[in-house]
Amino acid sequence: MLSLKLAFKNLIGAGLRTWLNVFVLSLAFVIIIWHKGMLDGWDRQARTDMIAWECGGGQYWQQNYDPYDPFTLTESHAAMPGDAISKEKDGKLLPILISQGSIYPGGRIQSVLIKGIVPSQKILAIPSVVLDTGITEIPVLIGQHMAKANRLKIGDVFSMRWRTSSGAFDAADARVVRIFRSSVPSVDGGQLWVSLPTLQKMLNMPGQATLLVTSQGTINPVTFNGWKFKDLDFLLMDVTNIIKAKSASGVVLWFILLLLAMLAIFDTQVLSIFRRQKEIGTCVALGMTKGQVIRLFTVEGAMHSVFAIILAMAWGTPLLYLQATKGISMPVNSQDFGISMADVLYPVYSLGLVVTTTLIVFVTTTIVSFLPSRKIAKMNPTDAIRGKIK
Amino acid sequence: MENSQIIKITELVKDFPVGTGSFRALDHINLSFGKGEFAGLVGPSGSGKTTLLNIMGSLDTPSQGEVKVLDFNVGELSARESATLRKSKLGFIFQSYNLLPVYTVYENVEFPLLLLEFTAQERKKMVLDALEWVGLTPKMKSKPNMLSGGECQRVAIARAMVKKPMIVLADEPTANLDAENSHHILRTMEKLNRELNTSFLFATHDEKVISYLKRRIVLADGKVEIDEKTAITK
């Protein structure tokens, strides 16, 4: 208690020197929380959006399907199992059929994935209901990045070509009925969404599908012969790994920030011990043990982090709150990034994040304050009183 | 140790290592001090007076011999026991005041009482009393850098006296003061010695201080040359 009281007085008495350190430390403190909050926000947004737009509660893959090998697509379709059909009727399963094709917007050729989806489905956020329309062309739904890349807009008509199950080429005109916005590139870039019955008819694959997307919250999925269930851990593995890699590189940033702040504290402590030899000697003469003086200097150093936390709360809380509510516009196009990234990211600052960062900063500051303070133990008080220590 | 004796020094030797050899700062000193003494260790620089004062203040330890301060054998005390002795029984006054620069006059005087864990109420009364003894009540909110040298030394005296110690050890207390301030603080210490019966032991070569001493111990090359009661000549 005495150490706290004296340390507080000493720090306040030191004036500008204290506040400079406190500011640097508060800067490190806020940036660490902000950076981690950004990654957590990105992680949460990516997972939420991928679940909502693509993964649902997990997917059954036809056993030949491999999304990373386009050559498997011609073999990656099968009739839906009987149990799956009843689940689809209950709205718990969504069949998706995938085929390769080409489109010819404005006279250019573009390879695409044609995906058939049930228009009335409610499992994914894709606005498939617009596909249920009676127009002469094939109604297609595309994402904004696909639209931008091919300069397509709602109402545009273009030629579309595909191969049927027998290997014959077929073609028809398609019309863009809606352009949706999604942060999930794998439902947008290079993809056309058409009605499942339409695609099954186009490909001559009645009742067949490539994927069966389960509704969110699916637990203990049943086994379908010839289909492999992929849970969310598997489906979100890419995004998890990228966030992990980003977090690892974030540690480097943390380390640099902490290092800068700790260097300031360490430097202050060393200078302080050198400049305050007389004070140390006087404290010992007045009855403090060297241990008490070491504790006093350590508490003084550690108290920088307490002040920094208060200062960081004062200027950091409104700033971080603003970012958490208004979001941060991302300068890069999410398609360029290759994984789900919204145009506006909302950082997530959890209590755990704040408490952990506070503890890390506090403990590190205390250790850094203690290290130079050990020099006091080697001081001869009679020399210290006269400020004669070299 | 007799009841009236507060310090007893027997065959005290203090050696300091110098290079591969050693330097003998105190050479077989035998002295004793009674309660309420106003005595001084007198001698030129290097005579060993500050070393002796530091040992009596348990800031340093003897190389040989025995120094008993208030029945505590300084050479055998642990660091914690030494600190307790200094904290509760001894007061120090230094040549360069050694006030804590970021504290006010009041806080500087209060500091030893914080270490002794007096209550806030007790501390306030004792600090105000001490400041009144040295006549610095009006400046209690000032910081040391706003005070003159004489005022700083009076704060140091108040800080040394606030806990009413048995012994005050003063190392060259007037070295940085002009004649007027020197006489002022010496008169203050003399008054406190008289009124509170606190023993004052000085290390000095200042004639002004010597003129106030009731006992003069002359040291030369680490040995006691003269130990005499003196008639006050001020």
XYZ file of C-alpha atoms in Angstrom:
624
model
C 0.000 0.000 0.000
C 2.834 2.349 0.942
C 4.626 1.520 -2.294
C 1.489 2.326 -4.249
C 1.033 5.643 -2.477
C 4.660 6.668 -2.889
C 4.849 5.426 -6.473
C 1.753 7.424 -7.349
C 3.240 10.570 -5.831
C 6.558 10.018 -7.578
C 4.954 9.487 -10.969
C 2.691 12.496 -10.689
C 5.664 14.506 -9.463
C 7.766 13.418 -12.449
C 5.342 15.282 -14.723
C 5.895 15.243 -18.475
C 8.313 12.296 -18.391
C 5.585 10.126 -16.910
C 2.922 11.274 -19.337
C 5.084 10.712 -22.396
C 5.659 7.110 -21.363
C 2.038 6.674 -20.470
C 0.980 7.996 -23.882
C 3.344 5.679 -25.760
C 2.108 2.746 -23.702
C -1.532 3.692 -24.243
C -0.852 3.903 -27.980
C 0.560 0.382 -27.969
C -2.331 -0.764 -25.848
C -5.038 0.630 -28.162
C -3.328 -0.491 -31.376
C -2.927 -4.033 -30.067
C -6.608 -4.202 -29.145
C -7.622 -2.569 -32.421
C -5.514 -4.932 -34.521
C -6.726 -8.033 -32.729
C -10.289 -6.698 -32.843
C -9.977 -6.285 -36.612
C -8.840 -9.878 -37.036
C -11.562 -11.153 -34.713
C -14.130 -9.052 -36.565
C -12.902 -10.324 -39.894
C -12.933 -13.892 -38.594
C -16.466 -13.544 -37.285
C -17.720 -11.806 -40.444
C -16.044 -14.354 -42.722
C -17.469 -17.299 -40.812
C -20.931 -15.807 -40.511
C -21.067 -14.845 -44.178
C -19.680 -18.146 -45.394
C -22.189 -20.045 -43.306
C -25.009 -17.818 -44.507
C -24.053 -17.787 -48.194
C -22.310 -21.048 -48.848
C -21.818 -23.593 -46.096
C -25.116 -23.713 -44.210
C -24.802 -26.257 -41.434
C -22.370 -28.397 -43.442
C -22.443 -30.011 -46.879
C -22.752 -33.458 -48.384
C -20.448 -33.762 -51.375
C -21.069 -36.280 -54.087
C -18.152 -38.655 -53.597
C -16.322 -37.563 -56.780
C -16.625 -33.850 -56.108
C -13.438 -31.913 -55.516
C -13.839 -28.147 -55.727
C -10.124 -27.736 -56.400
C -10.179 -30.081 -59.415
C -12.488 -28.903 -62.230
C -11.952 -32.188 -64.094
C -13.995 -33.976 -61.424
C -17.087 -31.885 -62.194
C -18.317 -34.016 -65.065
C -18.464 -37.011 -62.703
C -19.593 -35.133 -59.602
C -23.312 -35.600 -59.741
C -25.702 -38.228 -58.559
C -29.346 -38.709 -57.844
C -30.345 -37.494 -54.412
C -30.822 -40.300 -51.888
C -34.405 -40.956 -50.833
C -33.859 -39.653 -47.302
C -32.295 -36.518 -48.715
C -35.351 -35.844 -50.856
C -37.619 -35.941 -47.809
C -35.250 -33.635 -45.932
C -35.252 -31.253 -48.859
C -39.015 -31.141 -48.727
C -38.762 -30.285 -45.004
C -36.453 -27.420 -45.895
C -33.479 -28.996 -44.111
C -31.418 -29.823 -47.166
C -30.639 -27.814 -50.265
C -29.412 -29.603 -53.396
C -27.021 -27.734 -55.674
C -25.958 -28.997 -59.058
C -22.723 -27.683 -60.551
C -21.586 -27.727 -64.150
C -18.975 -25.995 -66.242
C -19.993 -23.709 -69.054
C -19.122 -20.614 -71.034
C -20.835 -17.305 -71.502
C -20.411 -14.747 -74.266
C -21.133 -11.311 -72.827
C -20.470 -8.547 -75.353
C -18.831 -10.949 -77.767
C -16.223 -12.120 -75.255
C -15.868 -15.675 -74.000
C -15.795 -16.385 -70.294
C -15.609 -19.737 -68.505
C -18.092 -20.035 -65.676
C -19.475 -22.435 -63.144
C -23.193 -22.862 -63.595
C -24.879 -23.649 -60.293
C -28.404 -24.839 -59.977
C -30.265 -23.887 -56.842
C -33.832 -24.425 -55.707
C -35.505 -21.011 -56.125
C -37.698 -21.374 -53.045
C -34.818 -22.380 -50.724
C -34.277 -20.590 -47.440
C -31.081 -22.303 -46.265
C -28.618 -19.954 -47.986
C -28.757 -16.181 -48.256
C -28.567 -16.305 -52.042
C -31.699 -14.517 -53.300
C -32.671 -17.496 -55.471
C -36.366 -16.694 -55.398
C -35.833 -14.274 -58.309
C -35.019 -17.279 -60.508
C -38.622 -18.347 -60.341
C -39.748 -16.145 -63.196
C -41.389 -16.810 -66.513
C -39.124 -15.240 -69.111
C -38.117 -16.706 -72.428
C -34.390 -16.642 -71.683
C -32.828 -18.639 -68.849
C -33.022 -16.421 -65.750
C -29.634 -16.120 -64.069
C -28.516 -14.621 -60.823
C -24.984 -13.272 -60.449
C -22.901 -11.573 -57.811
C -21.665 -8.010 -58.046
C -18.057 -8.997 -58.695
C -19.077 -11.329 -61.510
C -21.228 -8.521 -62.901
C -18.373 -6.061 -62.679
C -15.831 -8.421 -64.213
C -18.115 -9.130 -67.188
C -19.736 -5.702 -67.352
C -23.160 -7.196 -66.861
C -26.175 -5.507 -65.404
C -29.726 -6.504 -64.647
C -31.654 -7.254 -67.828
C -28.584 -8.030 -69.938
C -28.922 -11.010 -72.211
C -25.982 -13.128 -73.256
C -25.350 -16.529 -74.777
C -24.543 -19.427 -72.504
C -23.053 -22.761 -73.565
C -22.693 -26.014 -71.684
C -22.258 -29.752 -72.169
C -25.051 -32.145 -71.384
C -24.608 -35.437 -69.561
C -24.092 -37.157 -72.897
C -21.232 -34.803 -73.747
C -23.093 -32.848 -76.410
C -22.762 -29.059 -76.457
C -25.922 -27.033 -76.035
C -26.534 -23.307 -75.783
C -29.252 -20.820 -74.971
C -29.704 -17.168 -74.107
C -29.622 -16.130 -70.465
C -30.876 -12.977 -68.858
C -29.537 -11.408 -65.677
C -32.510 -11.075 -63.337
C -30.692 -9.913 -60.243
C -27.208 -8.940 -59.066
C -26.542 -9.678 -55.417
C -23.920 -8.356 -53.042
C -21.965 -10.898 -51.059
C -18.627 -10.864 -49.324
C -18.124 -14.571 -50.102
C -16.126 -14.849 -53.328
C -16.876 -18.523 -53.829
C -20.558 -17.804 -54.516
C -19.812 -14.807 -56.727
C -16.722 -14.728 -58.934
C -17.090 -16.676 -62.191
C -20.440 -18.122 -61.229
C -23.958 -18.113 -62.590
C -26.890 -19.224 -60.489
C -29.845 -20.738 -62.267
C -32.900 -22.604 -61.103
C -32.064 -26.226 -60.175
C -34.853 -27.759 -62.249
C -33.711 -25.648 -65.198
C -30.115 -26.785 -64.871
C -31.116 -30.410 -64.372
C -33.114 -30.117 -67.589
C -30.242 -28.339 -69.402
C -27.774 -31.033 -68.401
C -30.224 -33.857 -68.727
C -29.647 -34.851 -65.127
C -33.087 -35.041 -63.582
C -33.141 -35.299 -59.771
C -29.351 -35.026 -59.563
C -27.117 -32.799 -57.469
C -23.464 -32.190 -56.722
C -23.856 -30.796 -53.225
C -26.447 -31.083 -50.522
C -26.279 -28.094 -48.178
C -27.755 -28.726 -44.746
C -29.610 -26.103 -42.762
C -27.731 -24.244 -40.024
C -27.562 -25.983 -36.676
C -27.391 -29.470 -38.166
C -25.969 -31.941 -35.681
C -25.267 -35.632 -36.066
C -25.779 -35.677 -39.846
C -27.027 -38.967 -41.280
C -24.898 -40.896 -43.726
C -25.894 -41.071 -47.389
C -24.342 -43.757 -49.480
C -22.083 -42.217 -52.155
C -22.006 -38.829 -50.415
C -19.375 -37.488 -48.013
C -20.385 -35.088 -45.253
C -18.138 -32.056 -44.792
C -18.652 -30.244 -41.531
C -18.109 -26.531 -40.878
C -14.625 -27.074 -39.489
C -13.644 -28.512 -42.838
C -15.546 -26.031 -44.968
C -14.184 -23.026 -43.037
C -10.665 -24.414 -42.874
C -9.288 -21.984 -45.454
C -10.590 -18.922 -43.713
C -9.469 -20.300 -40.337
C -5.970 -20.882 -41.678
C -5.747 -17.422 -43.222
C -6.922 -15.775 -39.996
C -4.396 -17.891 -38.099
C -1.633 -16.747 -40.442
C -2.770 -13.143 -40.057
C -2.862 -13.548 -36.279
C 0.665 -14.913 -36.342
C 1.883 -11.925 -38.330
C -0.111 -9.765 -35.917
C 2.024 -11.122 -33.086
C 5.031 -9.532 -34.790
C 3.233 -6.187 -34.789
C 2.302 -6.661 -31.120
C 5.868 -7.534 -30.326
C 7.201 -4.418 -32.050
C 4.636 -2.192 -30.350
C 5.256 -3.739 -26.963
C 8.991 -3.563 -27.536
C 8.779 0.164 -28.264
C 6.661 0.812 -25.209
C 8.797 -1.411 -22.998
C 11.951 0.213 -24.291
C 10.564 3.560 -23.171
C 9.713 2.163 -19.734
C 13.051 0.374 -19.399
C 14.940 3.478 -20.447
C 12.984 5.595 -17.996
C 13.671 3.151 -15.198
C 17.385 3.000 -15.897
C 17.594 6.781 -16.116
C 15.423 7.168 -13.070
C 17.582 4.855 -10.969
C 20.701 6.665 -12.125
C 19.270 10.130 -11.472
C 17.604 9.241 -8.206
C 20.527 7.611 -6.421
C 20.397 10.218 -3.672
C 16.711 9.609 -3.251
C 17.308 5.857 -3.045
C 20.043 6.389 -0.439
C 17.809 8.751 1.493
C 14.937 6.270 1.490
C 17.280 3.584 2.821
C 18.605 5.971 5.491
C 15.077 6.839 6.519
C 14.324 3.176 7.115
C 13.303 1.533 3.888
C 14.925 -1.781 3.065
C 16.489 -2.188 -0.366
C 13.707 -4.628 -1.114
C 11.153 -1.942 -0.376
C 12.961 0.526 -2.622
C 13.124 -2.053 -5.420
C 9.420 -2.672 -4.947
C 8.762 1.071 -5.035
C 10.591 1.488 -8.342
C 8.933 -1.617 -9.798
C 5.506 -0.379 -8.757
C 6.335 3.011 -10.249
C 7.155 1.368 -13.556
C 4.129 -0.894 -13.426
C 1.941 2.076 -12.556
C 2.771 3.487 -15.982
C 0.675 0.680 -17.405
C -2.193 1.476 -15.025
C -2.127 5.116 -16.117
C -1.815 3.957 -19.735
C -4.880 1.760 -19.361
C -6.845 4.718 -17.995
C -5.573 6.997 -20.770
C -6.212 4.330 -23.399
C -9.742 3.978 -22.081
C -10.207 7.729 -22.282
C -9.198 8.125 -25.925
C -9.358 4.561 -27.165
C -12.856 3.609 -26.065
C -14.699 6.202 -28.197
C -12.433 5.482 -31.152
C -12.804 1.712 -30.956
C -16.526 2.011 -30.269
C -16.943 4.166 -33.351
C -15.094 1.619 -35.465
C -17.042 -1.278 -33.991
C -20.358 0.382 -34.795
C -19.607 2.229 -38.043
C -17.101 -0.296 -39.373
C -13.934 0.276 -41.363
C -14.058 0.478 -45.153
C -11.581 -1.939 -46.633
C -9.434 -0.535 -49.405
C -8.963 -3.881 -51.171
C -11.533 -5.665 -53.231
C -12.575 -8.848 -51.478
C -12.361 -10.759 -54.769
C -8.713 -9.814 -55.032
C -8.115 -11.100 -51.546
C -9.524 -14.525 -52.400
C -11.407 -15.136 -49.186
C -14.487 -13.721 -47.645
C -13.941 -10.093 -46.726
C -16.692 -7.556 -46.511
C -16.352 -4.076 -47.986
C -16.807 -2.774 -44.464
C -15.248 -4.671 -41.584
C -16.643 -4.417 -38.090
C -13.943 -5.052 -35.477
C -15.002 -7.171 -32.514
C -13.578 -6.168 -29.137
C -14.392 -8.910 -26.683
C -13.961 -8.630 -22.944
C -11.457 -11.467 -23.159
C -9.395 -9.524 -25.685
C -9.323 -6.394 -23.518
C -8.554 -8.321 -20.325
C -5.839 -10.417 -21.986
C -4.189 -7.383 -23.586
C -4.371 -5.495 -20.288
C -2.734 -8.368 -18.458
C -0.016 -8.797 -21.097
C 0.833 -5.078 -21.054
C 0.700 -4.916 -17.250
C 2.811 -8.007 -16.633
C 5.361 -7.053 -19.309
C 5.643 -3.525 -17.925
C 6.115 -4.861 -14.412
C 8.867 -7.235 -15.508
C 10.583 -4.513 -17.534
C 10.363 -2.191 -14.532
C 11.728 -4.789 -12.174
C 14.785 -5.724 -14.224
C 16.681 -2.416 -13.928
C 15.440 -1.934 -10.353
C 17.531 -4.902 -9.268
C 20.546 -2.612 -9.593
C 19.371 -0.934 -6.398
C 20.177 -4.098 -4.447
C 23.860 -3.660 -5.355
C 23.989 -0.013 -4.282
C 25.973 0.990 -1.266
C 23.584 3.298 0.625
C 26.398 5.506 1.911
C 27.497 6.198 -1.675
C 23.919 6.485 -2.875
C 23.146 9.165 -0.279
C 25.850 11.324 -1.804
C 24.946 10.371 -5.378
C 28.389 8.903 -5.905
C 27.463 5.719 -7.741
C 29.098 5.320 -11.125
C 25.856 -0.989 28.091
C 24.984 1.376 30.858
C 21.464 2.746 30.875
C 22.594 6.249 30.031
C 24.757 5.008 27.153
C 23.008 4.938 23.825
C 26.032 4.163 21.672
C 29.063 2.116 22.640
C 31.936 1.614 20.230
C 34.616 -0.908 21.053
C 37.794 -1.452 19.061
C 36.079 -0.398 15.837
C 38.056 -0.897 12.648
C 36.803 -0.105 9.179
C 38.757 -1.074 6.093
C 37.772 -0.258 2.517
C 39.153 -2.269 -0.378
C 41.369 -0.181 -2.648
C 42.717 -1.994 -5.691
C 44.282 -5.185 -4.437
C 44.849 -3.795 -0.947
C 42.751 -1.931 1.548
C 42.476 1.476 3.153
C 41.895 1.714 6.902
C 39.366 4.479 7.494
C 38.840 3.809 11.210
C 41.509 2.371 13.407
C 40.575 0.852 16.795
C 38.019 3.443 17.861
C 36.620 3.278 21.376
C 33.840 5.714 22.192
C 30.538 5.914 23.950
C 27.689 8.414 23.811
C 25.046 9.100 26.396
C 21.467 10.202 26.083
C 20.929 13.841 25.234
C 24.471 14.465 24.012
C 25.274 17.282 21.583
C 28.562 15.939 20.317
C 30.620 16.244 17.194
C 33.153 14.197 15.290
C 35.611 16.803 14.143
C 38.431 16.494 11.690
C 39.592 17.184 8.179
C 38.311 15.396 5.110
C 39.363 11.747 5.114
C 39.694 11.577 8.877
C 36.915 8.974 9.088
C 34.134 11.035 10.686
C 31.481 10.315 8.040
C 32.429 6.621 8.010
C 31.992 6.497 11.774
C 28.683 8.322 11.541
C 27.474 5.895 8.842
C 28.364 2.902 10.976
C 26.591 4.409 13.979
C 23.612 4.935 11.664
C 23.762 1.260 10.606
C 24.224 2.337 7.013
C 27.567 0.569 7.039
C 29.103 -2.248 9.052
C 32.369 -2.537 10.965
C 35.264 -4.576 9.618
C 36.280 -5.396 13.157
C 35.144 -4.486 16.639
C 31.698 -3.819 17.964
C 29.283 -0.928 17.646
C 26.222 -1.081 19.817
C 23.467 1.420 19.111
C 20.615 1.323 21.613
C 21.713 -2.222 22.496
C 21.653 -3.335 18.866
C 24.964 -4.697 17.609
C 25.233 -2.993 14.218
C 27.594 -5.619 12.816
C 25.159 -8.433 13.505
C 21.937 -6.846 12.312
C 20.210 -8.154 9.223
C 19.309 -5.649 6.486
C 15.715 -5.639 7.703
C 16.744 -5.104 11.354
C 19.073 -2.282 10.328
C 16.242 -0.663 8.407
C 13.953 -1.010 11.413
C 16.569 0.576 13.683
C 17.012 3.529 11.311
C 13.304 3.859 10.771
C 12.265 3.901 14.406
C 15.199 5.186 16.461
C 17.492 7.247 14.256
C 17.207 10.496 12.380
C 19.549 11.624 9.608
C 20.519 15.064 8.407
C 22.698 15.290 5.332
C 25.019 17.916 3.958
C 22.968 18.341 0.785
C 19.594 18.021 2.522
C 18.528 14.976 0.468
C 14.917 16.031 0.310
C 12.669 14.091 -2.005
C 12.269 16.532 -4.892
C 8.756 15.689 -6.045
C 7.281 15.906 -2.544
C 6.153 19.047 -0.794
C 7.688 20.163 2.488
C 4.782 18.558 4.321
C 5.158 15.276 2.418
C 8.912 15.192 2.970
C 8.430 15.521 6.707
C 5.595 13.009 6.628
C 7.692 10.385 4.806
C 9.317 8.702 7.892
C 5.903 8.505 9.536
C 4.486 6.704 6.502
C 7.202 4.102 6.925
C 6.269 3.773 10.589
C 2.618 3.316 9.635
C 1.157 6.057 11.798
C -2.466 6.901 11.093
C -3.262 9.905 8.925
C -4.470 11.850 11.941
C -1.347 11.096 13.963
C 0.844 11.939 10.998
C -0.810 15.299 10.499
C -0.332 16.345 14.097
C 3.271 15.186 14.227
C 4.183 16.843 10.920
C 2.617 20.141 11.941
C 4.482 20.008 15.273
C 7.766 19.307 13.514
C 7.229 22.108 11.022
C 6.482 24.463 13.867
C 9.751 23.512 15.630
C 11.693 24.590 12.566
C 9.404 27.525 11.718
C 8.324 26.284 8.302
C 4.580 25.915 8.754
C 3.829 28.631 6.166
C 5.879 26.795 3.557
C 4.454 23.338 4.066
C 2.973 23.212 0.562
C 6.153 24.327 -1.173
C 8.401 21.949 -3.031
C 12.126 21.807 -2.203
C 13.101 23.669 -5.365
C 11.138 26.669 -4.092
C 13.099 26.873 -0.839
C 16.426 28.421 0.131
C 19.289 26.213 1.330
C 18.601 27.117 4.943
C 14.941 26.306 4.572
C 15.758 22.974 2.924
C 18.011 22.052 5.825
C 15.300 23.023 8.288
C 12.929 20.679 6.403
C 15.592 17.981 6.737
C 15.781 18.653 10.473
C 11.992 18.460 10.756
C 12.069 15.197 8.807
C 14.748 13.797 11.112
C 12.937 14.966 14.254
C 9.314 14.271 13.352
C 9.336 10.744 14.769
C 11.184 11.963 17.883
C 14.170 9.647 17.432
C 16.628 8.837 20.210
C 19.593 9.889 18.090
C 20.024 12.328 15.222
C 23.100 11.869 13.061
C 24.020 14.972 11.135
C 26.695 14.840 8.453
C 28.114 18.302 7.708
C 24.679 19.914 8.154
C 25.946 23.446 7.559
C 28.344 22.811 4.701
C 26.062 24.332 2.096
C 24.731 27.179 4.236
C 25.761 30.745 4.873
C 26.650 31.883 8.388
C 23.225 33.239 9.254
C 21.396 30.094 8.149
C 24.025 27.907 9.826
C 23.467 29.615 13.175
C 19.731 29.425 12.689
C 19.632 25.673 12.138
C 22.211 25.031 14.859
C 20.109 26.987 17.316
C 17.100 24.940 16.174
C 18.933 21.675 16.776
C 20.259 22.889 20.102
C 16.723 23.790 21.151
C 15.394 20.377 20.128
C 18.274 18.710 21.972
C 17.399 20.666 25.058
C 13.615 20.319 24.882
C 13.274 16.731 23.617
C 16.538 15.372 25.050
C 17.414 13.947 21.644
C 21.083 13.116 21.145
C 22.713 14.963 18.250
C 25.919 13.562 16.789
C 27.611 15.649 14.123
C 30.345 14.961 11.629
C 31.804 18.348 10.838
C 34.809 20.519 10.297
C 32.793 23.722 10.365
C 33.893 26.051 13.159
C 30.340 27.351 13.526
C 29.082 23.863 14.358
C 32.049 23.180 16.614
C 31.247 26.299 18.603
C 27.865 24.797 19.539
C 29.152 21.365 20.567
C 29.123 20.225 24.161
C 31.557 17.443 23.349
C 34.205 17.407 20.683
C 35.861 14.266 19.352
C 38.750 15.011 17.057
C 39.576 12.341 14.531
C 42.755 12.169 12.509
C 43.640 9.351 10.127
C 40.893 7.182 11.542
C 41.976 7.505 15.160
C 40.520 9.469 18.054
C 43.001 12.180 18.967
C 40.957 14.254 21.365
C 37.698 13.545 23.178
C 36.729 16.445 25.379
C 33.773 18.260 26.851
C 33.743 21.794 25.562
C 32.653 25.123 26.853
C 30.220 26.599 24.384
C 31.969 29.415 22.565
C 29.276 30.791 20.327
